[in-house]
XYZ file of C-alpha atoms in Angstrom:
775
model
C 34.667 31.796 3.197
C 32.118 28.991 2.867
C 31.791 29.706 -0.855
C 35.469 28.936 -1.516
C 35.367 25.686 0.482
C 32.158 24.507 -1.171
C 33.517 25.300 -4.616
C 36.554 23.125 -3.907
C 34.437 20.287 -2.500
C 32.114 20.390 -5.483
C 34.977 20.544 -7.986
C 36.788 17.488 -6.671
C 33.496 15.605 -6.234
C 32.635 16.199 -9.885
C 36.156 15.405 -11.056
C 36.152 12.058 -9.253
C 32.408 11.280 -9.576
C 32.354 10.970 -5.793
C 30.224 12.679 -3.159
C 31.112 14.960 -0.287
C 29.547 15.764 3.088
C 29.395 19.305 4.461
C 28.551 19.642 8.163
C 27.319 23.062 9.280
C 27.412 22.875 13.073
C 26.091 25.493 15.453
C 23.267 28.003 15.269
C 20.303 26.524 13.370
C 19.147 29.593 11.438
C 22.712 30.487 10.542
C 23.339 26.909 9.462
C 20.300 26.822 7.164
C 21.319 30.151 5.605
C 24.836 28.780 5.122
C 23.378 25.657 3.481
C 21.544 27.861 0.974
C 24.791 29.706 0.287
C 26.562 26.369 -0.182
C 24.065 25.240 -2.809
C 24.583 28.529 -4.680
C 28.367 28.284 -4.401
C 28.238 24.733 -5.764
C 26.234 26.069 -8.734
C 23.479 23.522 -8.093
C 20.071 24.333 -9.544
C 17.288 24.748 -6.996
C 15.287 22.051 -8.801
C 18.081 19.537 -8.091
C 18.184 20.158 -4.330
C 16.038 18.783 -1.503
C 15.890 19.873 2.126
C 14.764 17.441 4.819
C 13.377 19.482 7.695
C 10.473 19.862 10.096
C 10.277 23.506 8.992
C 8.533 24.738 5.874
C 8.827 27.676 3.493
C 12.042 26.823 1.610
C 12.662 27.500 -2.060
C 13.967 23.946 -2.439
C 11.839 20.820 -2.463
C 11.049 20.110 1.182
C 10.522 16.636 2.662
C 9.535 15.899 6.250
C 12.091 13.753 8.126
C 9.361 11.206 8.836
C 8.602 11.019 5.101
C 12.185 10.682 3.938
C 11.285 7.451 2.150
C 10.018 9.761 -0.608
C 13.676 10.317 -1.523
C 14.486 6.596 -1.841
C 15.356 5.652 -5.411
C 15.715 9.270 -6.568
C 18.815 11.180 -7.629
C 19.655 14.671 -6.295
C 22.678 16.952 -6.639
C 22.257 18.232 -3.093
C 20.365 17.010 -0.054
C 20.225 19.231 3.043
C 19.306 17.493 6.302
C 18.152 19.737 9.153
C 19.160 17.638 12.171
C 17.639 19.825 14.885
C 14.021 18.883 15.687
C 14.100 15.313 14.388
C 17.251 13.393 13.578
C 16.780 9.649 13.109
C 19.279 7.172 11.673
C 16.584 5.964 9.264
C 16.322 9.448 7.789
C 20.016 9.541 7.003
C 19.920 6.006 5.616
C 17.058 6.948 3.316
C 18.523 10.164 1.900
C 22.260 9.496 1.623
C 21.820 7.191 -1.356
C 19.906 9.873 -3.248
C 22.975 12.111 -3.574
C 24.462 11.670 -7.037
C 28.145 11.460 -7.891
C 29.535 15.000 -7.793
C 26.853 16.009 -5.297
C 26.757 17.236 -1.711
C 25.101 15.937 1.446
C 24.745 18.935 3.775
C 24.023 18.350 7.466
C 22.799 21.288 9.579
C 23.543 20.210 13.157
C 23.817 21.626 16.656
C 27.295 22.298 17.974
C 29.017 18.921 17.727
C 30.266 19.041 21.321
C 26.752 19.709 22.629
C 24.753 17.582 20.174
C 24.954 14.230 22.063
C 23.426 15.898 25.134
C 20.483 17.453 23.271
C 17.151 15.651 22.963
C 14.756 15.833 20.015
C 11.556 14.201 18.789
C 13.294 10.985 17.824
C 14.633 10.650 21.366
C 11.071 10.947 22.614
C 10.201 7.826 20.597
C 12.898 5.942 22.549
C 11.480 7.042 25.910
C 8.939 4.247 26.275
C 6.784 4.280 29.439
C 7.491 4.299 32.292
C 10.732 6.051 31.187
C 10.999 9.736 30.285
C 13.035 11.427 27.560
C 15.595 12.425 30.199
C 16.396 8.713 30.555
C 17.432 8.458 26.888
C 21.192 8.626 26.355
C 23.073 10.259 23.475
C 25.555 7.479 22.726
C 24.488 7.027 19.107
C 25.038 10.709 18.316
C 28.331 10.713 20.185
C 29.544 7.862 17.990
C 28.041 9.557 14.936
C 29.984 12.753 15.634
C 33.188 10.714 15.927
C 32.596 9.254 12.455
C 32.110 12.753 11.035
C 35.475 13.789 12.421
C 37.321 10.658 11.322
C 36.205 9.816 7.780
C 37.607 11.391 4.598
C 35.411 13.509 2.360
C 33.603 15.207 5.261
C 34.019 18.948 5.801
C 33.000 20.449 9.155
C 32.291 24.168 9.548
C 31.419 25.594 12.966
C 28.846 28.364 12.628
C 27.630 30.925 15.153
C 25.462 33.992 14.679
C 27.383 37.228 15.272
C 25.997 39.848 17.598
C 25.339 41.955 14.517
C 23.429 39.087 12.910
C 26.186 38.374 10.380
C 25.791 34.714 9.404
C 28.141 34.607 6.449
C 31.323 36.128 7.715
C 33.479 35.912 10.802
C 31.076 33.514 12.527
C 32.455 30.526 10.582
C 35.398 28.345 11.492
C 36.526 25.432 9.331
C 37.259 22.498 11.637
C 38.215 20.243 8.704
C 37.976 20.891 4.967
C 37.115 17.346 3.834
C 39.269 17.640 0.705
C 40.942 14.417 -0.477
C 42.570 15.402 -3.800
C 41.159 12.386 -5.676
C 42.090 11.203 -9.141
C 39.878 12.000 -12.104
C 37.380 9.274 -12.991
C 35.968 8.480 -16.410
C 32.255 7.934 -17.037
C 30.390 4.705 -17.722
C 31.225 2.720 -20.845
C 28.216 2.004 -23.145
C 27.287 -1.687 -23.177
C 26.547 -3.944 -26.118
C 24.590 -7.208 -26.178
C 26.703 -10.369 -25.942
C 26.674 -12.880 -28.762
C 23.603 -15.127 -28.809
C 21.726 -12.794 -26.437
C 17.967 -13.319 -26.552
C 16.885 -10.094 -24.857
C 16.475 -6.977 -27.073
C 19.520 -4.909 -27.980
C 17.822 -1.853 -26.456
C 17.819 -3.612 -23.073
C 21.586 -4.096 -23.122
C 22.201 -0.573 -24.389
C 20.274 0.707 -21.355
C 22.818 -0.962 -19.022
C 25.364 1.444 -17.522
C 27.997 -1.025 -16.303
C 29.416 -4.409 -17.244
C 27.932 -5.772 -14.015
C 24.475 -4.732 -15.150
C 24.916 -6.275 -18.587
C 26.164 -9.553 -17.069
C 23.212 -9.572 -14.704
C 20.780 -8.943 -17.543
C 22.271 -11.878 -19.424
C 21.745 -14.156 -16.407
C 18.069 -13.132 -16.338
C 17.634 -14.641 -19.819
C 17.599 -18.063 -18.122
C 14.212 -17.243 -16.609
C 12.526 -17.640 -19.989
C 12.753 -21.405 -19.434
C 11.039 -23.134 -16.458
C 13.147 -24.671 -13.712
C 15.603 -21.782 -13.283
C 16.403 -19.396 -10.430
C 18.664 -16.339 -10.459
C 20.043 -14.715 -7.306
C 21.280 -11.127 -7.680
C 23.135 -9.529 -4.764
C 24.432 -5.967 -4.624
C 25.008 -3.025 -2.349
C 22.560 -0.197 -2.860
C 23.122 1.968 -5.927
C 24.530 -0.802 -8.169
C 21.544 -1.002 -10.513
C 20.137 -4.415 -9.605
C 16.531 -3.177 -9.677
C 17.119 -1.480 -13.019
C 18.537 -4.699 -14.455
C 15.546 -6.610 -13.086
C 13.212 -4.091 -14.697
C 14.907 -4.435 -18.084
C 14.674 -8.232 -17.742
C 10.986 -8.108 -16.758
C 10.226 -5.944 -19.799
C 12.185 -8.238 -22.104
C 10.355 -11.303 -20.801
C 6.962 -9.579 -21.073
C 7.758 -8.530 -24.648
C 8.293 -12.225 -25.349
C 4.799 -12.993 -24.040
C 5.743 -14.003 -20.496
C 3.578 -13.140 -17.481
C 5.999 -11.611 -14.931
C 4.838 -11.251 -11.317
C 6.918 -8.774 -9.301
C 6.876 -8.569 -5.520
C 8.728 -6.481 -2.930
C 8.087 -5.412 0.687
C 6.222 -2.373 -0.665
C 5.449 -1.131 -4.162
C 7.773 1.830 -3.644
C 10.635 -0.685 -3.347
C 9.785 -1.817 -6.887
C 9.376 1.670 -8.404
C 12.791 1.611 -10.096
C 12.075 -1.824 -11.562
C 8.727 -0.722 -12.983
C 10.143 2.556 -14.330
C 12.883 0.771 -16.270
C 10.474 -1.877 -17.565
C 8.001 0.713 -18.732
C 10.702 2.814 -20.426
C 12.002 -0.155 -22.396
C 8.551 -1.375 -23.457
C 7.513 2.176 -24.429
C 10.646 2.592 -26.533
C 9.701 -0.611 -28.393
C 5.992 0.336 -28.601
C 5.125 -2.880 -26.786
C 2.677 -1.573 -24.142
C -0.989 -2.265 -24.808
C -2.661 -1.388 -21.488
C -1.532 0.198 -18.208
C -3.458 -0.055 -14.960
C -4.302 3.324 -13.450
C -2.085 2.850 -10.371
C 0.872 1.824 -12.557
C 1.177 -1.583 -10.893
C 0.424 -3.613 -14.007
C 0.930 -3.212 -17.729
C 0.312 -5.651 -20.540
C 2.114 -6.059 -23.841
C 0.793 -6.678 -27.318
C 2.309 -10.164 -27.194
C 0.121 -11.195 -24.267
C 2.840 -10.720 -21.672
C 2.558 -8.601 -18.536
C 4.541 -7.055 -15.708
C 2.411 -6.868 -12.561
C 2.909 -6.263 -8.838
C 1.545 -8.054 -5.771
C 2.459 -7.801 -2.080
C 4.583 -10.667 -0.726
C 1.689 -12.251 1.145
C -0.522 -12.186 -1.958
C 2.266 -13.129 -4.374
C 3.113 -16.207 -2.295
C -0.049 -17.853 -3.646
C 1.288 -17.301 -7.209
C -1.949 -15.644 -8.385
C -2.666 -16.142 -12.076
C 0.035 -18.832 -12.352
C 2.821 -16.516 -13.564
C 5.609 -17.668 -15.880
C 8.265 -15.793 -13.892
C 8.408 -14.301 -10.388
C 10.846 -11.471 -9.586
C 11.391 -10.813 -5.866
C 12.984 -7.402 -5.260
C 14.523 -6.508 -1.874
C 14.306 -10.203 -1.008
C 16.343 -9.733 2.171
C 13.484 -7.727 3.673
C 10.977 -10.555 3.117
C 10.685 -13.404 5.650
C 11.985 -16.834 4.747
C 8.570 -18.609 4.748
C 7.377 -16.301 1.977
C 10.628 -16.619 0.032
C 10.151 -20.382 0.137
C 6.674 -20.072 -1.368
C 8.134 -18.590 -4.558
C 10.175 -21.758 -5.120
C 6.966 -23.244 -6.515
C 7.056 -20.808 -9.460
C 8.193 -21.954 -12.907
C 11.168 -19.585 -12.691
C 12.128 -17.074 -10.028
C 14.665 -14.303 -9.442
C 15.681 -13.101 -5.981
C 17.254 -9.629 -5.935
C 18.654 -8.484 -2.614
C 20.574 -5.592 -1.103
C 23.585 -6.769 0.848
C 24.176 -3.657 2.962
C 21.131 -1.454 2.709
C 18.533 0.605 4.477
C 16.008 -2.234 4.622
C 16.874 -5.813 5.421
C 20.184 -7.557 5.027
C 21.558 -9.643 2.230
C 23.608 -11.558 4.801
C 20.396 -12.705 6.463
C 19.044 -13.726 3.083
C 22.113 -15.765 2.231
C 22.451 -17.477 5.602
C 18.787 -18.127 6.364
C 17.415 -18.918 2.922
C 20.150 -19.944 0.495
C 20.354 -23.505 1.863
C 16.665 -24.015 1.162
C 17.051 -22.537 -2.315
C 19.979 -24.814 -3.097
C 17.958 -27.831 -1.941
C 15.112 -26.987 -4.324
C 14.650 -28.487 -7.789
C 15.577 -25.191 -9.446
C 18.852 -24.652 -11.294
C 20.370 -21.671 -9.446
C 22.735 -19.064 -10.880
C 24.264 -16.283 -8.790
C 25.200 -12.782 -9.902
C 26.939 -10.075 -7.844
C 27.014 -6.381 -8.826
C 30.043 -4.522 -7.454
C 30.346 -1.335 -9.506
C 28.258 1.651 -8.359
C 26.239 3.468 -10.993
C 25.564 6.868 -9.472
C 29.041 7.447 -8.054
C 32.573 6.037 -8.172
C 33.569 2.825 -6.440
C 36.020 4.752 -4.176
C 33.325 7.190 -2.976
C 34.198 8.005 0.668
C 30.629 8.908 1.629
C 29.444 5.338 1.132
C 32.134 4.016 3.481
C 31.216 6.641 6.068
C 27.476 5.868 5.874
C 28.151 2.148 6.206
C 30.149 2.666 9.383
C 27.956 5.392 10.906
C 24.796 3.299 10.502
C 26.485 -0.133 10.710
C 24.939 -1.092 7.381
C 27.762 -3.574 6.894
C 27.609 -5.072 10.388
C 28.229 -8.787 10.263
C 28.782 -11.653 12.694
C 32.215 -13.048 13.458
C 33.781 -15.178 10.749
C 32.852 -18.847 11.038
C 36.323 -20.082 11.973
C 36.457 -17.762 14.996
C 33.427 -19.354 16.667
C 33.250 -22.880 15.264
C 34.444 -24.488 18.515
C 31.829 -22.800 20.713
C 29.807 -25.122 22.956
C 27.364 -24.361 25.806
C 29.994 -25.322 28.364
C 32.815 -23.277 26.856
C 31.171 -19.890 26.278
C 31.015 -16.873 28.569
C 27.717 -15.146 29.440
C 28.126 -11.374 29.453
C 26.189 -8.152 29.574
C 26.943 -6.054 26.493
C 26.637 -2.646 28.071
C 26.632 0.448 25.898
C 30.034 1.372 27.285
C 31.485 -1.992 26.200
C 29.923 -1.747 22.747
C 31.187 1.779 22.164
C 34.664 0.857 23.344
C 34.924 -2.115 20.967
C 33.774 -1.515 17.397
C 34.275 -5.182 16.477
C 32.098 -6.320 19.398
C 29.405 -3.823 18.368
C 29.510 -4.963 14.758
C 29.353 -8.656 15.680
C 26.457 -8.178 18.094
C 24.474 -5.928 15.789
C 25.248 -8.194 12.850
C 23.658 -11.136 14.662
C 20.617 -9.037 15.592
C 20.243 -8.128 11.932
C 20.081 -11.818 11.094
C 17.407 -12.377 13.735
C 14.857 -10.205 12.001
C 13.916 -9.719 8.387
C 13.731 -5.936 8.606
C 16.375 -4.400 10.815
C 16.721 -0.632 10.364
C 19.382 1.944 11.236
C 17.020 3.203 13.951
C 17.611 -0.113 15.708
C 21.245 0.848 16.233
C 20.159 3.991 18.079
C 17.694 1.959 20.125
C 20.445 -0.488 21.040
C 22.742 2.323 22.213
C 20.281 4.830 23.719
C 16.880 3.352 24.661
C 16.512 3.154 28.473
C 14.249 0.091 28.379
C 16.647 -2.101 26.389
C 19.562 -4.256 27.475
C 21.708 -6.807 25.679
C 23.090 -10.136 26.817
C 25.388 -12.413 24.845
C 27.466 -15.567 24.826
C 31.098 -15.016 23.857
C 33.688 -17.514 22.666
C 37.260 -16.218 22.787
C 35.864 -12.695 22.716
C 33.562 -13.273 19.723
C 29.774 -13.070 19.901
C 28.136 -16.453 19.246
C 24.630 -15.656 20.524
C 22.871 -12.438 21.463
C 19.573 -11.534 23.137
C 18.087 -8.024 22.904
C 15.768 -7.516 25.877
C 13.047 -4.937 26.548
C 11.575 -4.170 29.956
C 7.797 -3.871 29.757
C 4.891 -3.250 32.102
C 5.057 -1.823 35.629
C 2.716 0.856 34.294
C 0.675 3.189 36.530
C -3.082 2.716 36.794
C -3.984 5.832 34.783
C -1.828 4.699 31.863
C -3.290 1.196 31.995
C -6.765 2.696 31.918
C -5.800 4.808 28.892
C -4.475 1.708 27.095
C -7.674 -0.152 27.855
C -9.670 2.690 26.327
C -7.674 2.639 23.094
C -4.446 4.609 23.563
C -1.244 3.091 22.201
C 1.772 2.955 24.495
C 5.190 2.711 22.871
C 7.619 -0.082 23.637
C 5.212 -2.248 25.664
C 4.175 -4.796 23.081
C 2.926 -7.604 25.330
C 1.016 -5.376 27.798
C -0.477 -3.529 24.834
C -1.714 -6.719 23.122
C -3.112 -8.187 26.344
C -4.771 -4.911 27.298
C -6.099 -3.374 24.097
C -6.854 -6.533 22.109
C -7.596 -9.063 24.838
C -9.323 -6.630 27.214
C -7.244 -7.124 30.361
C -6.827 -3.750 32.064
C -4.454 -5.215 34.656
C -2.028 -6.730 32.103
C 0.283 -3.701 32.263
C 0.813 -3.913 36.016
C 3.322 -6.803 36.285
C 6.913 -6.179 35.233
C 8.065 -8.195 32.231
C 11.225 -8.719 30.204
C 10.617 -9.405 26.519
C 13.100 -10.936 24.111
C 12.852 -8.587 21.146
C 15.375 -10.513 19.074
C 17.564 -13.484 19.765
C 20.105 -14.969 17.382
C 22.764 -17.649 17.341
C 25.690 -17.561 14.939
C 24.833 -19.717 11.915
C 28.082 -21.691 12.226
C 27.152 -23.048 15.678
C 23.411 -23.536 15.504
C 21.715 -26.654 16.903
C 24.252 -26.932 19.719
C 21.977 -25.612 22.487
C 23.583 -22.163 22.626
C 20.265 -20.324 22.290
C 18.856 -22.362 25.169
C 21.992 -21.724 27.236
C 21.649 -17.968 26.638
C 17.980 -17.932 27.676
C 18.706 -19.961 30.803
C 21.379 -17.448 31.809
C 19.003 -14.542 31.197
C 16.350 -16.277 33.300
C 18.796 -16.857 36.161
C 19.954 -13.233 36.110
C 16.585 -11.504 36.007
C 14.117 -13.910 37.669
C 14.210 -12.119 41.025
C 13.752 -8.679 39.442
C 10.692 -9.210 37.245
C 7.368 -11.054 37.155
C 7.533 -12.747 33.772
C 9.563 -13.236 30.607
C 7.883 -12.921 27.226
C 8.397 -13.064 23.482
C 6.368 -12.213 20.386
C 7.163 -13.357 16.842
C 5.864 -14.683 13.541
C 4.632 -18.147 14.461
C 6.230 -21.219 12.894
C 6.139 -24.758 14.294
C 9.899 -24.722 14.865
C 9.878 -21.454 16.821
C 6.857 -22.454 18.875
C 8.588 -25.696 19.876
C 11.829 -23.859 20.720
C 10.096 -21.421 23.051
C 7.960 -24.190 24.541
C 11.130 -26.134 25.435
C 12.497 -22.945 27.021
C 9.497 -22.799 29.370
C 7.371 -20.220 27.539
C 3.617 -20.726 27.201
C 1.224 -19.447 24.543
C -1.187 -16.673 25.517
C -2.073 -15.231 22.122
C -2.167 -16.140 18.447
C -3.241 -13.302 16.161
C -6.344 -13.473 13.988
C -4.721 -11.798 10.977
C -1.528 -12.357 9.061
C 1.282 -9.829 9.114
C 1.014 -7.963 5.812
C 4.711 -8.322 5.012
C 5.691 -11.609 6.677
C 2.510 -13.476 5.819
C 2.666 -15.141 9.247
C 0.339 -15.125 12.225
C 1.935 -13.714 15.368
C 2.299 -15.568 18.641
C 2.848 -14.150 22.126
C 4.293 -16.402 24.834
C 4.930 -15.875 28.538
C 7.135 -17.600 31.120
C 6.497 -16.689 34.772
C 9.780 -15.751 36.430
C 8.989 -18.115 39.295
C 8.979 -21.087 36.909
C 12.031 -20.620 34.678
C 14.875 -18.913 36.498
C 16.814 -18.587 39.724
C 14.785 -18.835 42.915
C 11.893 -17.065 41.174
C 9.625 -14.854 43.169
C 8.991 -12.012 40.761
C 8.989 -8.291 41.329
C 5.454 -7.151 42.073
C 2.245 -8.171 43.768
C -0.004 -7.265 40.842
C -2.155 -10.281 40.180
C -5.178 -8.961 38.362
C -8.682 -10.309 38.484
C -8.754 -13.962 39.346
C -4.976 -14.117 39.810
C -2.691 -15.088 42.637
C -1.395 -11.836 44.123
C 1.741 -13.590 45.359
C 2.927 -14.270 41.824
C 1.801 -11.761 39.230
C 3.510 -13.513 36.312
C 1.843 -16.863 37.004
C -1.520 -15.156 37.457
C -1.143 -13.302 34.164
C -0.303 -16.540 32.360
C -3.140 -18.442 33.991
C -5.928 -16.110 32.957
C -4.643 -15.548 29.424
C -3.945 -19.229 28.794
C -7.567 -19.967 29.688
C -8.728 -17.133 27.451
C -6.615 -18.419 24.562
C -8.086 -21.905 24.945
C -11.635 -20.592 24.717
C -10.811 -18.107 21.951
C -9.115 -20.603 19.645
C -11.860 -23.192 20.074
C -14.148 -20.908 18.094
C -11.627 -18.748 16.215
C -10.052 -21.653 14.343
C -13.234 -22.090 12.312
C -13.427 -18.334 11.687
C -10.564 -15.801 11.436
C -7.850 -18.440 11.939
C -9.296 -20.908 9.471
C -6.175 -20.886 7.288
C -3.709 -21.047 10.191
C -1.172 -23.794 9.493
C -2.143 -27.043 11.214
C 1.326 -27.544 12.694
C 1.275 -23.991 14.086
C -2.065 -24.778 15.736
C -0.693 -28.027 17.187
C 2.413 -26.326 18.578
C 0.549 -23.260 19.890
C -2.062 -25.320 21.722
C 0.568 -27.782 22.918
C 2.304 -24.868 24.651
C -0.931 -23.607 26.247
C -1.100 -24.654 29.928
C -4.841 -24.136 30.363
C -6.698 -27.097 31.779
C -9.310 -28.448 29.441
C -12.256 -30.266 30.969
C -14.277 -32.434 28.620
C -17.843 -32.036 29.791
C -20.006 -33.430 27.023
C -23.730 -34.081 27.292
C -24.888 -37.687 27.162
C -26.006 -37.008 23.597
C -22.557 -35.666 22.750
C -20.805 -38.713 24.142
C -23.170 -41.124 22.378
C -22.571 -39.268 19.084
C -18.780 -39.336 19.404
C -18.712 -42.992 20.416
C -21.138 -43.829 17.628
C -18.900 -42.134 15.050
C -15.753 -43.852 16.337
C -16.800 -47.302 17.583
C -20.171 -47.593 15.837
C -22.103 -46.570 12.704
C -22.587 -42.903 13.691
C -21.542 -39.802 11.741
C -19.175 -36.958 12.665
C -21.724 -34.309 11.624
C -24.159 -35.466 14.301
C -22.155 -33.597 16.967
C -19.197 -31.604 15.582
C -19.050 -29.532 18.755
C -18.380 -32.616 20.839
C -15.509 -33.592 18.533
C -14.198 -30.043 18.825
C -14.072 -30.220 22.623
C -12.217 -33.530 22.451
C -9.767 -32.225 19.864
C -8.978 -29.132 21.961
C -8.464 -31.247 25.070
C -6.069 -33.565 23.295
C -4.023 -30.828 21.566
C -3.610 -28.976 24.856
C -3.043 -31.978 27.148
C -1.254 -34.339 24.762
C -2.176 -37.323 26.908
C -2.986 -39.569 23.960
C -0.467 -40.865 21.428
C -1.802 -39.812 18.012
C 0.215 -39.590 14.807
C 1.123 -36.246 13.238
C -1.364 -36.856 10.439
C -4.161 -37.682 12.884
C -3.519 -34.456 14.786
C -3.498 -32.462 11.562
C -6.805 -34.116 10.714
C -8.226 -32.914 14.027
C -7.095 -29.377 13.218
C -8.067 -29.135 9.561
C -11.447 -30.904 9.788
C -12.671 -30.722 13.380
C -11.354 -27.334 14.494
C -11.168 -25.448 11.188
C -14.086 -27.095 9.439
C -12.591 -27.539 5.987
C -14.472 -29.756 3.468
C -13.714 -33.468 3.555
C -12.414 -33.425 -0.027
C -9.909 -30.644 0.722
C -8.692 -32.273 3.930
C -8.326 -35.687 2.305
C -6.293 -34.241 -0.561
C -4.137 -32.074 1.698
C -3.287 -34.889 4.123
C -2.752 -37.547 1.455
C -5.756 -39.818 2.025
C -6.792 -41.916 -0.943
C -10.450 -40.936 -0.628
C -12.840 -38.907 1.495
C -14.150 -42.180 2.866
C -10.720 -43.166 4.113
C -10.333 -39.694 5.627
C -13.668 -40.072 7.470
C -12.744 -43.484 8.789
C -9.383 -42.141 9.970
C -11.125 -39.469 12.010
C -13.211 -42.152 13.671
C -10.094 -44.174 14.450
C -8.371 -41.088 15.874
C -11.362 -40.451 18.133
C -11.232 -43.912 19.733
C -8.255 -43.269 22.073
C -9.759 -39.870 22.925
C -12.976 -41.586 24.002
C -10.920 -44.072 26.018
C -8.976 -41.282 27.767
C -11.649 -38.656 28.395
C -14.924 -40.607 28.307
C -17.276 -40.812 31.299
C -19.612 -43.610 32.300
C -22.007 -42.825 29.454
C -19.166 -42.986 26.919
C -17.775 -46.207 28.347
C -21.162 -47.885 28.342
C -21.809 -46.841 24.747
C -18.357 -48.017 23.710
C -18.846 -51.440 25.343
C -22.124 -51.802 23.529
C -20.409 -51.565 20.135
C -17.332 -53.501 21.150
C -19.469 -56.282 22.488
C -17.576 -56.325 25.803
């Protein structure tokens, strides 16, 4: 029976160049056997099939569900996904695009009625302490099953093992056949180079669609400095291939092309196409062993660097190509604007990142640059037909196309007119538009939102969502995670090196900052917060946080947040009542930013305060665990950054330092020796030198940046950071801050120190000052 159905599915998939899904629901062993029979019935060669399973021993290529990224960018006639032991949305998002037109995606699942109530290894990852896997819900799978039963092109066969062990006979019932009777589709039309094209004819002949050829033509602009090209496409449209053909064409013309992407695997397609074209033209002279760089006989090159490294434009490239730009944070995208020419290629609705976030968060800055920008959009799929029903199903099942409300629907929203609401799972599941709007905003809030995040939103027991609504539309959303309240044995294990899922702030404070009691208080962390781009700068984010504080202040000990530190974000959270307790000593490998962790005691920012527990920790006030936690870690941050800024944090942005220390509530006593005071006063009011007592200047600088009691200019404060705290050479600091000479820079530091002496100086300092002032 299954053979006849599969033959029909395969025939109409090939006729229409579309894909089909076959769900084999029920007994696992019977389902896997039926999947093998389906591949045979579809007349698919074993070499063109992949099974994704925790089990081993198959005749097909086998990939672990946790390693499904190995399938990204590849093309298969059949992909079998064993959904029993480990079924994660990411896995499906990674493998569905690998199925070629005419191919089959085969899902081996538990009985569809029972599946939402089963728990597997992925569910265990959602059960963050102190919750257990029994606390995880099955709402994502319930919704997923509904999509299987509703979308065209999806066949569902219920399978049970007979008492006699017959797995290919009467134990199969077709719930739906998935047949759509599509029209026949023609193949791709060969492309020719347009008139006056400058790229090689072979490059255009390698294009499979008109969209690709038009995109390749737009890349020709990059040969001249001052140009930028933005290429947007859904996955499977050939944007990376077009970028690879362009990179090869530019390198053949002697250009040095620097390619970057979140990971090298994201750029594999680009490098493959570039290498193929250059090999066909006999242009390659040398290839690096890892395949990440090859040079041409004309002196050109195509080479790869990570985003953080590429942001420095190593080797002064002629052209920069940024692939999967939506998955790279805005600060790094901005760095590439300094290149002679740059291309940004981004997936609009894809597994990693979001083109919508790229367009909303970065396009304004690109348009304000000095570059001449040209946009190109690829619509036509390459591997399957435009009407392919499987793509539409995957988009809905994983919310790959989730987007905020249209601008006109929310443009009148103001803090006083919006409604604060809990977005419970029940409400989200009952209203697909509400779910899409909320998730769409969360996607914008982070540069790398994954399908797994949808399951976390719907099923994780430690997460909750709050939002502001205007006429029923989401204008701001806050995804919250409960953390802490951990038992003593688990806190001890964390202190000794164990990692505990889903407790980011307690983990950082315990494992990195050596506070074994940090996991005792109960916290509520903002994982992601976003305001609709059409109504930003109206105070809606602040209004949302205030409402969250009022609702939860009596239930928890502290609120917290962790993020890639920028001056703007640090100031926002400072205004909201959050205080800095940690700034990382290394940059995030992808974002290129240092991370900041901030805390707001519940007693200080919301409701009547009071908190939830009596856990104070060493040196803390047991009556308010959140305030005690902040107090000891603010003091530790103060002491840590005093020395760390001239070491691991030496390249931390001066404005980040200013904002981070300005939001640190630790008291800073200035207790200099008489020699220290005489040296500082001598360098500011007299003929002394800064280098006589740099430590004394450092103590004064820290006191000022934390207390802010003295009115210094932005440039003077940056001077304190770059020279006094980070110890950069005078010449570098003078050039960076726009001083005409090192001498002027030195004198400016002395002038900046005068009001600090006046504010913090003791009797020794005042006497020394009066000596030079002649008072």
